[in-house]
Coordinates of C-alpha atoms in Angstrom, one line a residue:
Chain G
M602 CA -15.3 -37.6 26.3
G603 CA -14.8 -37.8 22.8
L604 CA -14.9 -34.2 22.5
I605 CA -12.0 -33.8 25.4
K606 CA -10.0 -36.0 23.2
W607 CA -10.4 -34.3 20.2
A608 CA -9.4 -30.9 21.9
R609 CA -6.2 -32.6 23.9
T610 CA -5.1 -34.2 20.3
K611 CA -5.5 -30.8 18.0
S612 CA -3.8 -28.6 20.6
P613 CA -0.5 -29.9 22.2
W614 CA 1.9 -27.2 23.8
L615 CA 5.1 -27.8 23.8
L616 CA 8.1 -27.0 26.9
H617 CA 11.6 -27.1 25.3
F618 CA 14.0 -28.1 27.8
N619 CA 17.5 -28.7 27.2
S620 CA 19.4 -30.6 29.7
G621 CA 23.2 -29.8 28.7
G622 CA 23.5 -30.8 25.1
C623 CA 25.2 -29.4 22.5
A624 CA 22.4 -26.8 21.3
G625 CA 21.9 -28.9 17.8
C626 CA 19.0 -30.9 18.8
D627 CA 17.5 -27.1 20.2
I628 CA 18.4 -25.2 16.7
E629 CA 16.2 -28.2 14.7
V630 CA 13.6 -27.7 17.7
V631 CA 13.5 -24.1 17.2
A632 CA 13.6 -24.8 13.2
A633 CA 10.5 -26.7 13.6
L634 CA 8.8 -23.7 14.8
N635 CA 9.7 -21.2 11.8
P636 CA 8.0 -20.7 8.9
K637 CA 9.4 -23.3 6.7
F638 CA 8.1 -25.7 9.0
D639 CA 5.5 -24.0 11.3
I640 CA 4.0 -26.2 13.8
E641 CA 1.3 -24.2 14.7
R642 CA -0.4 -25.5 12.0
F643 CA -1.1 -28.5 14.2
G644 CA -2.3 -26.1 16.9
M645 CA 1.2 -26.4 18.8
L646 CA 2.5 -23.6 20.4
L647 CA 5.7 -23.5 22.2
K648 CA 5.2 -22.2 25.8
G649 CA 7.5 -21.0 28.8
S650 CA 5.8 -22.0 31.7
P651 CA 5.6 -26.0 32.8
R652 CA 2.2 -25.0 34.1
H653 CA 0.9 -24.1 30.8
S654 CA 2.6 -27.0 28.6
D655 CA 1.3 -31.0 27.7
I656 CA 4.3 -32.0 26.0
L657 CA 8.5 -31.8 26.8
V658 CA 10.2 -31.6 24.3
L659 CA 14.1 -33.2 25.8
T660 CA 17.0 -32.8 24.6
G661 CA 20.6 -33.6 25.4
P662 CA 22.1 -35.8 27.5
I663 CA 20.8 -35.7 31.5
T664 CA 23.6 -34.8 33.6
F665 CA 23.8 -35.5 37.1
Q666 CA 23.3 -31.7 37.6
I667 CA 20.4 -31.4 35.6
K668 CA 18.8 -34.4 36.6
N669 CA 16.9 -32.7 40.0
R670 CA 15.5 -30.2 38.3
L671 CA 14.3 -31.8 35.7
K672 CA 12.3 -33.8 38.0
R673 CA 11.3 -30.6 39.3
I674 CA 10.0 -29.5 35.8
Y675 CA 8.4 -33.0 35.1
N676 CA 6.2 -32.6 38.2
Q677 CA 5.4 -29.1 37.6
M678 CA 3.5 -30.0 34.6
P679 CA -0.5 -31.0 34.7
E680 CA -1.4 -34.2 33.6
P681 CA -2.2 -35.4 31.2
K682 CA 1.3 -34.6 30.4
F683 CA 4.1 -36.7 27.4
V684 CA 7.6 -36.6 27.0
I685 CA 9.6 -36.8 23.8
A686 CA 13.1 -37.6 24.1
I687 CA 14.9 -35.9 20.6
G688 CA 17.9 -36.9 19.7
S689 CA 20.7 -39.9 20.4
C690 CA 21.5 -38.1 23.7
A691 CA 18.3 -38.0 25.1
I692 CA 17.7 -41.4 23.9
S693 CA 20.9 -43.3 25.3
G694 CA 23.5 -40.8 26.4
G695 CA 24.9 -40.6 22.8
V696 CA 28.5 -39.5 22.6
Y697 CA 28.8 -38.6 26.2
R698 CA 27.3 -42.4 26.7
G699 CA 29.2 -43.8 29.8
C700 CA 30.5 -40.4 31.2
Y701 CA 31.5 -39.7 34.6
N702 CA 28.9 -37.3 35.1
V703 CA 25.7 -38.2 32.4
H704 CA 23.0 -40.7 32.5
E705 CA 22.5 -43.2 30.0
G706 CA 19.3 -41.8 28.5
A707 CA 16.2 -39.9 29.6
D708 CA 14.1 -42.7 30.6
K709 CA 16.1 -43.6 33.5
V710 CA 15.1 -40.4 34.9
V711 CA 11.4 -39.5 33.5
P712 CA 9.0 -41.7 31.7
V713 CA 9.6 -41.2 27.9
D714 CA 7.1 -41.8 25.5
V715 CA 8.4 -41.1 22.3
Y716 CA 11.9 -41.3 21.2
V717 CA 13.1 -39.7 18.0
P718 CA 16.6 -40.5 16.8
G719 CA 19.4 -38.5 15.0
C720 CA 22.5 -36.6 15.7
P721 CA 20.3 -34.0 15.3
P722 CA 16.8 -35.0 14.1
K723 CA 15.4 -33.3 11.2
P724 CA 12.6 -30.9 11.8
E725 CA 10.5 -33.2 10.1
A726 CA 11.0 -35.8 12.3
I727 CA 10.4 -34.2 15.3
I728 CA 6.9 -33.2 13.8
D729 CA 6.7 -36.4 13.4
G730 CA 7.6 -37.8 16.7
I731 CA 5.3 -35.1 18.4
I732 CA 2.2 -36.5 15.9
K733 CA 2.6 -40.3 17.0
V734 CA 2.6 -39.0 20.7
L735 CA -0.9 -37.9 19.7
K736 CA -1.9 -41.1 18.0
N737 CA -1.0 -43.3 20.5
Y738 CA -2.4 -41.2 23.0
E739 CA -5.8 -41.3 20.9
K740 CA -5.4 -45.3 20.8
A741 CA -4.7 -45.7 24.1
T742 CA -7.8 -43.9 25.9
P743 CA -10.9 -45.7 25.0
Chain Y
M1005 CA -45.0 -6.5 29.0
V1006 CA -44.2 -10.4 29.0
Q1007 CA -42.3 -10.4 25.4
E1008 CA -40.3 -7.5 26.0
A1009 CA -39.1 -9.0 29.3
I1010 CA -38.1 -12.2 26.8
I1011 CA -36.8 -10.0 24.2
S1012 CA -34.5 -8.1 26.6
L1013 CA -33.2 -11.5 28.5
L1014 CA -32.7 -12.9 24.8
Q1015 CA -30.7 -10.1 23.9
I1016 CA -28.3 -10.4 27.7
V1017 CA -28.0 -14.1 27.2
I1018 CA -28.1 -14.7 23.1
F1019 CA -27.3 -11.7 21.3
P1020 CA -25.6 -9.2 21.6
G1021 CA -25.0 -10.8 25.1
F1022 CA -22.6 -13.0 26.4
L1023 CA -23.0 -16.0 23.9
F1024 CA -22.3 -13.8 21.2
L1025 CA -19.3 -12.2 23.0
I1026 CA -17.7 -15.1 23.8
L1027 CA -18.1 -16.5 20.2
A1028 CA -16.6 -13.5 18.7
A1029 CA -14.0 -13.7 21.3
F1030 CA -12.9 -16.7 20.3
F1031 CA -13.7 -16.0 16.3
Y1032 CA -11.2 -12.7 17.2
E1033 CA -8.2 -14.8 18.9
W1034 CA -8.4 -16.7 15.2
V1035 CA -8.1 -14.0 13.5
D1036 CA -5.2 -12.6 15.4
R1037 CA -3.2 -15.5 15.3
K1038 CA -4.0 -16.4 11.3
F1039 CA -3.3 -12.9 10.5
V1040 CA 0.3 -12.7 12.4
A1041 CA 1.1 -15.9 10.2
R1042 CA -0.1 -14.8 7.2
L1043 CA 2.5 -11.4 7.6
Q1044 CA 5.4 -14.3 8.9
N1045 CA 5.1 -16.0 5.8
R1046 CA 3.1 -19.3 7.8
Y1047 CA 0.3 -20.7 7.7
G1048 CA -1.3 -20.4 11.2
P1049 CA -3.7 -22.9 12.5
L1050 CA -4.7 -24.9 9.8
H1051 CA -6.1 -28.5 10.7
T1052 CA -8.7 -28.2 13.3
G1053 CA -11.9 -27.3 12.0
P1054 CA -12.3 -25.5 8.5
R1055 CA -9.3 -23.5 8.2
G1056 CA -8.3 -23.6 11.9
L1057 CA -11.5 -21.8 12.7
L1058 CA -12.3 -24.1 16.1
Q1059 CA -8.4 -23.3 17.1
P1060 CA -9.1 -21.4 19.7
F1061 CA -12.1 -23.5 21.0
A1062 CA -10.2 -26.6 21.1
D1063 CA -6.9 -24.9 23.0
F1064 CA -9.7 -24.0 25.3
L1065 CA -11.7 -27.4 26.1
K1066 CA -8.4 -29.2 26.7
L1067 CA -7.5 -26.2 29.2
L1068 CA -10.1 -27.1 30.9
S1069 CA -10.4 -30.9 31.1
K1070 CA -6.6 -30.6 32.2
E1071 CA -5.1 -30.7 36.0
D1072 CA -5.6 -27.6 37.9
I1073 CA -2.7 -27.3 40.2
I1074 CA -3.1 -24.5 42.7
P1075 CA 1.0 -23.9 44.2
Y1076 CA 1.5 -24.9 47.7
A1077 CA 2.6 -21.3 49.2
A1078 CA -0.4 -19.4 47.1
D1079 CA -3.5 -17.7 48.6
K1080 CA -6.0 -20.1 47.7
L1081 CA -8.9 -17.8 47.7
L1082 CA -7.6 -15.1 46.0
F1083 CA -5.7 -17.5 43.1
S1084 CA -8.7 -19.0 42.4
A1085 CA -11.0 -15.7 42.1
V1086 CA -8.6 -13.8 39.9
P1087 CA -9.5 -15.6 36.6
I1088 CA -13.3 -15.4 37.6
F1089 CA -12.5 -11.5 38.2
L1090 CA -10.9 -10.7 34.8
L1091 CA -13.5 -12.6 33.1
S1092 CA -16.2 -10.6 34.2
L1093 CA -14.8 -7.4 34.0
P1094 CA -14.1 -7.1 30.0
L1095 CA -17.7 -8.6 29.8
T1096 CA -19.5 -5.8 32.2
A1097 CA -17.7 -3.3 29.6
L1098 CA -18.8 -4.8 26.2
F1099 CA -22.2 -4.5 27.5
C1100 CA -21.8 -0.6 27.5
I1101 CA -20.5 -0.7 23.7
P1102 CA -23.6 -0.6 21.2
I1103 CA -23.3 -3.7 18.5
I1104 CA -26.8 -4.3 16.9
N1105 CA -28.2 -0.8 17.0
S1106 CA -26.8 3.0 18.1
T1107 CA -28.0 2.1 21.8
A1108 CA -26.2 0.0 24.3
L1109 CA -27.4 -3.0 26.0
I1110 CA -26.4 -0.5 28.9
S1111 CA -26.0 3.1 28.5
F1112 CA -26.0 5.6 30.8
E1113 CA -24.5 9.3 30.8
G1114 CA -21.0 8.1 31.8
D1115 CA -20.2 4.8 30.7
L1116 CA -17.2 6.1 29.1
I1117 CA -16.1 6.7 32.0
L1118 CA -17.0 3.2 33.8
V1119 CA -15.3 1.5 30.6
I1120 CA -12.1 3.5 31.3
F1121 CA -12.4 2.4 34.6
I1122 CA -12.6 -1.5 34.4
T1123 CA -9.6 -1.4 31.7
T1124 CA -8.0 0.1 35.1
I1125 CA -9.3 -3.0 37.3
I1126 CA -8.1 -5.1 34.8
V1127 CA -4.6 -4.7 35.3
I1128 CA -5.2 -4.2 39.2
S1129 CA -6.9 -7.9 39.0
V1130 CA -3.6 -9.1 36.8
F1131 CA -1.4 -7.9 39.9
I1132 CA -3.7 -9.4 42.6
G1133 CA -3.6 -12.4 40.5
A1134 CA 0.5 -12.3 40.6
W1135 CA 0.8 -11.4 44.0
S1136 CA -1.3 -14.3 44.8
S1137 CA 0.6 -16.9 43.1
T1138 CA 3.8 -16.3 44.9
N1139 CA 6.2 -17.4 42.2
R1140 CA 8.9 -14.7 41.8
F1141 CA 8.4 -14.5 37.7
S1142 CA 4.5 -13.8 38.6
T1143 CA 5.9 -11.5 41.1
V1144 CA 8.1 -9.1 38.7
G1145 CA 5.5 -9.9 35.8
G1146 CA 2.3 -8.2 37.8
M1147 CA 5.2 -5.3 39.0
R1148 CA 5.7 -4.5 35.1
A1149 CA 2.1 -4.8 34.5
C1150 CA 1.3 -2.2 37.3
L1151 CA 4.5 -0.4 35.9
Q1152 CA 3.4 -0.2 32.5
M1153 CA 0.0 1.1 33.8
L1154 CA 0.9 4.1 35.0
G1155 CA 2.2 5.0 31.7
Y1156 CA -0.4 4.0 29.3
E1157 CA -3.3 4.6 31.4
I1158 CA -3.0 8.7 31.4
P1159 CA -2.1 9.2 27.7
M1160 CA -5.4 6.9 27.0
T1161 CA -7.6 8.4 29.0
I1162 CA -7.1 12.0 27.4
A1163 CA -7.1 10.6 24.2
M1164 CA -10.7 9.2 24.7
A1165 CA -12.0 12.4 26.0
G1166 CA -11.3 14.1 22.9
P1167 CA -14.5 12.6 21.4
A1168 CA -16.3 13.0 24.5
I1169 CA -15.5 16.8 24.8
V1170 CA -16.9 17.5 21.1
A1171 CA -20.0 15.6 21.5
K1172 CA -20.6 17.1 24.6
T1173 CA -21.5 13.5 26.4
L1174 CA -19.9 10.9 28.5
S1175 CA -21.9 7.9 27.2
I1176 CA -20.8 5.7 24.4
S1177 CA -23.7 5.3 23.2
K1178 CA -24.3 9.1 22.9
I1179 CA -20.9 9.5 21.0
V1180 CA -21.7 7.0 18.9
Q1181 CA -25.6 8.7 17.9
W1182 CA -23.3 12.0 17.1
Q1183 CA -21.3 10.5 14.7
T1184 CA -24.0 9.1 12.7
T1185 CA -25.0 12.8 11.9
G1186 CA -21.5 14.1 12.1
L1187 CA -18.3 13.2 10.7
W1188 CA -16.2 10.3 12.2
F1189 CA -13.9 11.2 14.4
I1190 CA -11.1 9.0 12.9
L1191 CA -11.3 12.1 10.3
T1192 CA -11.4 15.2 12.5
Q1193 CA -9.1 13.0 15.4
P1194 CA -6.2 10.9 13.8
L1195 CA -4.0 12.3 16.3
G1196 CA -6.1 10.7 19.4
F1197 CA -7.2 7.5 17.2
I1198 CA -2.8 6.3 16.8
I1199 CA -2.6 7.4 20.5
V1200 CA -5.9 5.0 21.3
T1201 CA -4.0 2.1 19.3
I1202 CA -1.0 2.5 20.8
C1203 CA -2.5 2.7 24.3
F1204 CA -4.9 -0.9 23.9
L1205 CA -1.5 -2.5 22.6
A1206 CA -0.2 -1.8 25.8
E1207 CA -3.3 -2.5 27.8
L1208 CA -3.8 -5.5 25.7
Q1209 CA 0.0 -7.1 26.3
K1210 CA 0.5 -7.6 22.8
I1211 CA 4.0 -7.5 21.0
P1212 CA 5.9 -4.5 21.4
F1213 CA 4.5 -3.9 24.9
D1214 CA 3.9 -7.5 26.1
I1215 CA 6.4 -6.9 28.8
P1216 CA 4.7 -8.4 31.9
K1217 CA 4.7 -11.8 30.1
A1218 CA 7.8 -11.9 28.0
E1219 CA 8.6 -15.2 27.9
T1220 CA 11.9 -15.0 27.7
E1221 CA 13.0 -13.0 30.5
V1222 CA 10.1 -14.2 33.0
V1223 CA 8.8 -17.5 31.6
A1224 CA 5.0 -16.5 31.4
G1225 CA 4.9 -13.3 33.6
W1226 CA 1.7 -13.2 35.5
L1227 CA 0.3 -16.0 33.9
T1228 CA 3.4 -18.9 35.0
E1229 CA 1.6 -20.7 38.1
F1230 CA -1.9 -20.9 36.6
S1231 CA -3.1 -23.6 35.2
G1232 CA -5.8 -25.9 33.7
K1233 CA -9.2 -24.7 34.4
K1234 CA -7.7 -20.9 35.1
L1235 CA -5.6 -20.7 32.0
A1236 CA -8.9 -21.4 30.1
L1237 CA -10.4 -18.8 31.6
L1238 CA -7.7 -16.4 31.4
R1239 CA -7.0 -16.9 28.1
L1240 CA -10.8 -16.2 27.2
A1241 CA -10.1 -12.7 28.9
E1242 CA -7.4 -11.8 26.9
D1243 CA -9.2 -12.1 24.0
L1244 CA -12.7 -10.6 25.3
E1245 CA -10.2 -7.9 26.5
L1246 CA -8.8 -7.7 22.6
V1247 CA -12.3 -7.7 21.4
L1248 CA -13.1 -4.6 24.0
A1249 CA -10.2 -2.9 22.7
G1250 CA -11.4 -3.3 19.3
S1251 CA -15.0 -2.1 19.5
I1252 CA -13.6 0.7 21.9
M1253 CA -11.4 1.7 18.7
A1254 CA -14.6 1.3 16.3
S1255 CA -17.5 2.8 18.8
L1256 CA -15.2 6.1 19.2
Y1257 CA -13.2 6.6 16.4
L1258 CA -15.2 5.2 13.8
G1259 CA -18.7 5.8 14.2
G1260 CA -19.3 2.4 15.7
P1261 CA -22.7 0.6 13.8
A1262 CA -23.2 3.9 12.0
G1263 CA -23.0 3.4 8.2
F1264 CA -24.9 3.2 4.6
S1265 CA -28.2 1.9 4.7
F1266 CA -27.5 -1.0 2.1
M1267 CA -26.1 -3.4 5.2
P1268 CA -28.0 -4.0 9.0
P1269 CA -25.8 -1.7 11.0
F1270 CA -24.9 -5.1 12.9
V1271 CA -22.4 -5.9 9.7
W1272 CA -20.9 -2.4 9.6
F1273 CA -20.0 -3.1 13.1
I1274 CA -18.8 -6.2 12.6
I1275 CA -16.5 -4.8 9.5
K1276 CA -15.2 -1.8 11.8
L1277 CA -13.9 -4.1 14.6
T1278 CA -12.8 -6.5 12.2
V1279 CA -10.3 -3.4 11.2
C1280 CA -9.3 -2.7 14.3
I1281 CA -8.5 -5.6 15.4
L1282 CA -6.2 -6.1 12.3
I1283 CA -4.3 -2.9 12.8
L1284 CA -3.5 -4.2 16.4
S1285 CA -2.5 -7.8 15.0
N1286 CA -0.6 -6.1 12.0
L1287 CA 1.5 -3.9 15.0
R1288 CA 1.7 -7.0 16.9
A1289 CA 3.5 -8.3 14.0
L1290 CA 5.6 -5.9 12.8
F1291 CA 7.5 -4.5 16.0
A1292 CA 9.9 -6.0 18.7
R1293 CA 9.5 -6.1 22.4
F1294 CA 10.8 -2.6 24.3
R1295 CA 12.3 -2.4 27.3
I1296 CA 10.1 -1.3 30.0
D1297 CA 12.0 1.7 30.7
Q1298 CA 11.9 2.5 26.8
L1299 CA 8.3 2.5 27.4
M1300 CA 7.8 4.5 29.9
R1301 CA 9.7 7.2 28.9
G1302 CA 8.0 6.8 25.5
V1303 CA 4.8 7.2 26.8
W1304 CA 5.3 9.7 29.4
K1305 CA 8.0 12.1 27.1
Y1306 CA 5.9 11.9 23.2
L1307 CA 2.1 10.3 24.1
T1308 CA 1.1 12.3 26.9
P1309 CA 1.9 16.2 25.2
L1310 CA 0.5 14.5 21.9
A1311 CA -2.8 13.9 23.7
L1312 CA -2.7 17.2 25.5
L1313 CA -1.9 18.8 22.2
Q1314 CA -5.2 17.1 20.8
I1315 CA -7.1 17.8 23.5
I1316 CA -6.1 21.5 22.4
L1317 CA -7.1 21.5 19.0
V1318 CA -10.1 19.8 20.0
E1319 CA -10.7 22.9 21.7
L1320 CA -9.3 25.1 18.9
I1321 CA -11.0 23.7 16.3
P1322 CA -15.3 23.6 17.1
W1323 CA -15.2 20.4 14.9

């Protein structure tokens, strides 16, 4: 069991999903991939298909229109899976909170493991959030 | 008699058989990722084992332990069989490559044809996997893989015939033995080496020709629906294909395990294999993706005539 836990914490693959935001957080997520921050150091890769990924990186407010798509993509990911809400919009709705077409936070739709605050958060904060997910997983499972 | 049987069994199972080939596949995936990362001014895998050496192994274990989803609409038998096909095909072909000395584990007249045939069957398996997963992205990816094969297959086969014509044999082991006495074929047929390198990039679906699994166009191409154990086997199969491509290049054009006698032949083979894989990785970091029509046009218009020119040169110049 220890070996599998080691493997899971050493190779988290990300799926980036924009649920209707302004693309500010997306640029920060992409910045975490580029040579300056290089999250491949921790074995993370950005994957296109939900079937391949372990961590769903959510950015932007959850609009009513995208809610069902988000649920579907979450269900398409194989277990064990984690969700990170990045930016104020994904945490609580941000500046769009109270709008006629927006949910108040991603946790109303899918279970969220870690929240990364900021508008937008820095790439360092995003990397820290992903590492926190893995630390939590390491502690939670015996 | 018993001793010989045990030795040949150990050769098949451990060295240079299954265990060595799979370890080499993991090692060269690490080499590939690390080299590309360094060329892009990144670090690459760093925290998994010494300098990230265990990263491919961690990926493999993680995928093995993940949930294995079979889509409701998929053809379940074919969908489960394709990863096993794809893993066994490059392993079979690698047994025909001489690694520790100038004779391979399996060597007979015509094993070059078998290896070329297996590289084709790999693409057919890819297509079956794509078709059986009944995902529209997979289907598009599988179609692209087949279309790409119609392009690169012909110049690759013609170029590989060059060393066979000069050495007057169709066995890879005998081509390697010919090179221990004569010149390496990269010196006499550099054009063929370039053509084979380009065609192997297309065969491996590496970046200038990663059209079948272009992430920005078709999600993950023919791999889209595979998850868990199946994806782990498919990734291992891709690494084995990388080793296969490198070792075919090393055997046909760089003389395989032949070298000066102060190091054992096996070490020479590893050095040449590493050089070939670094060439492939370098090209991967250097280019952007071509469109499928650009690939087809380039291959039919330039590579095939150049491959024919190489054969004509081989016929005209006796060595």
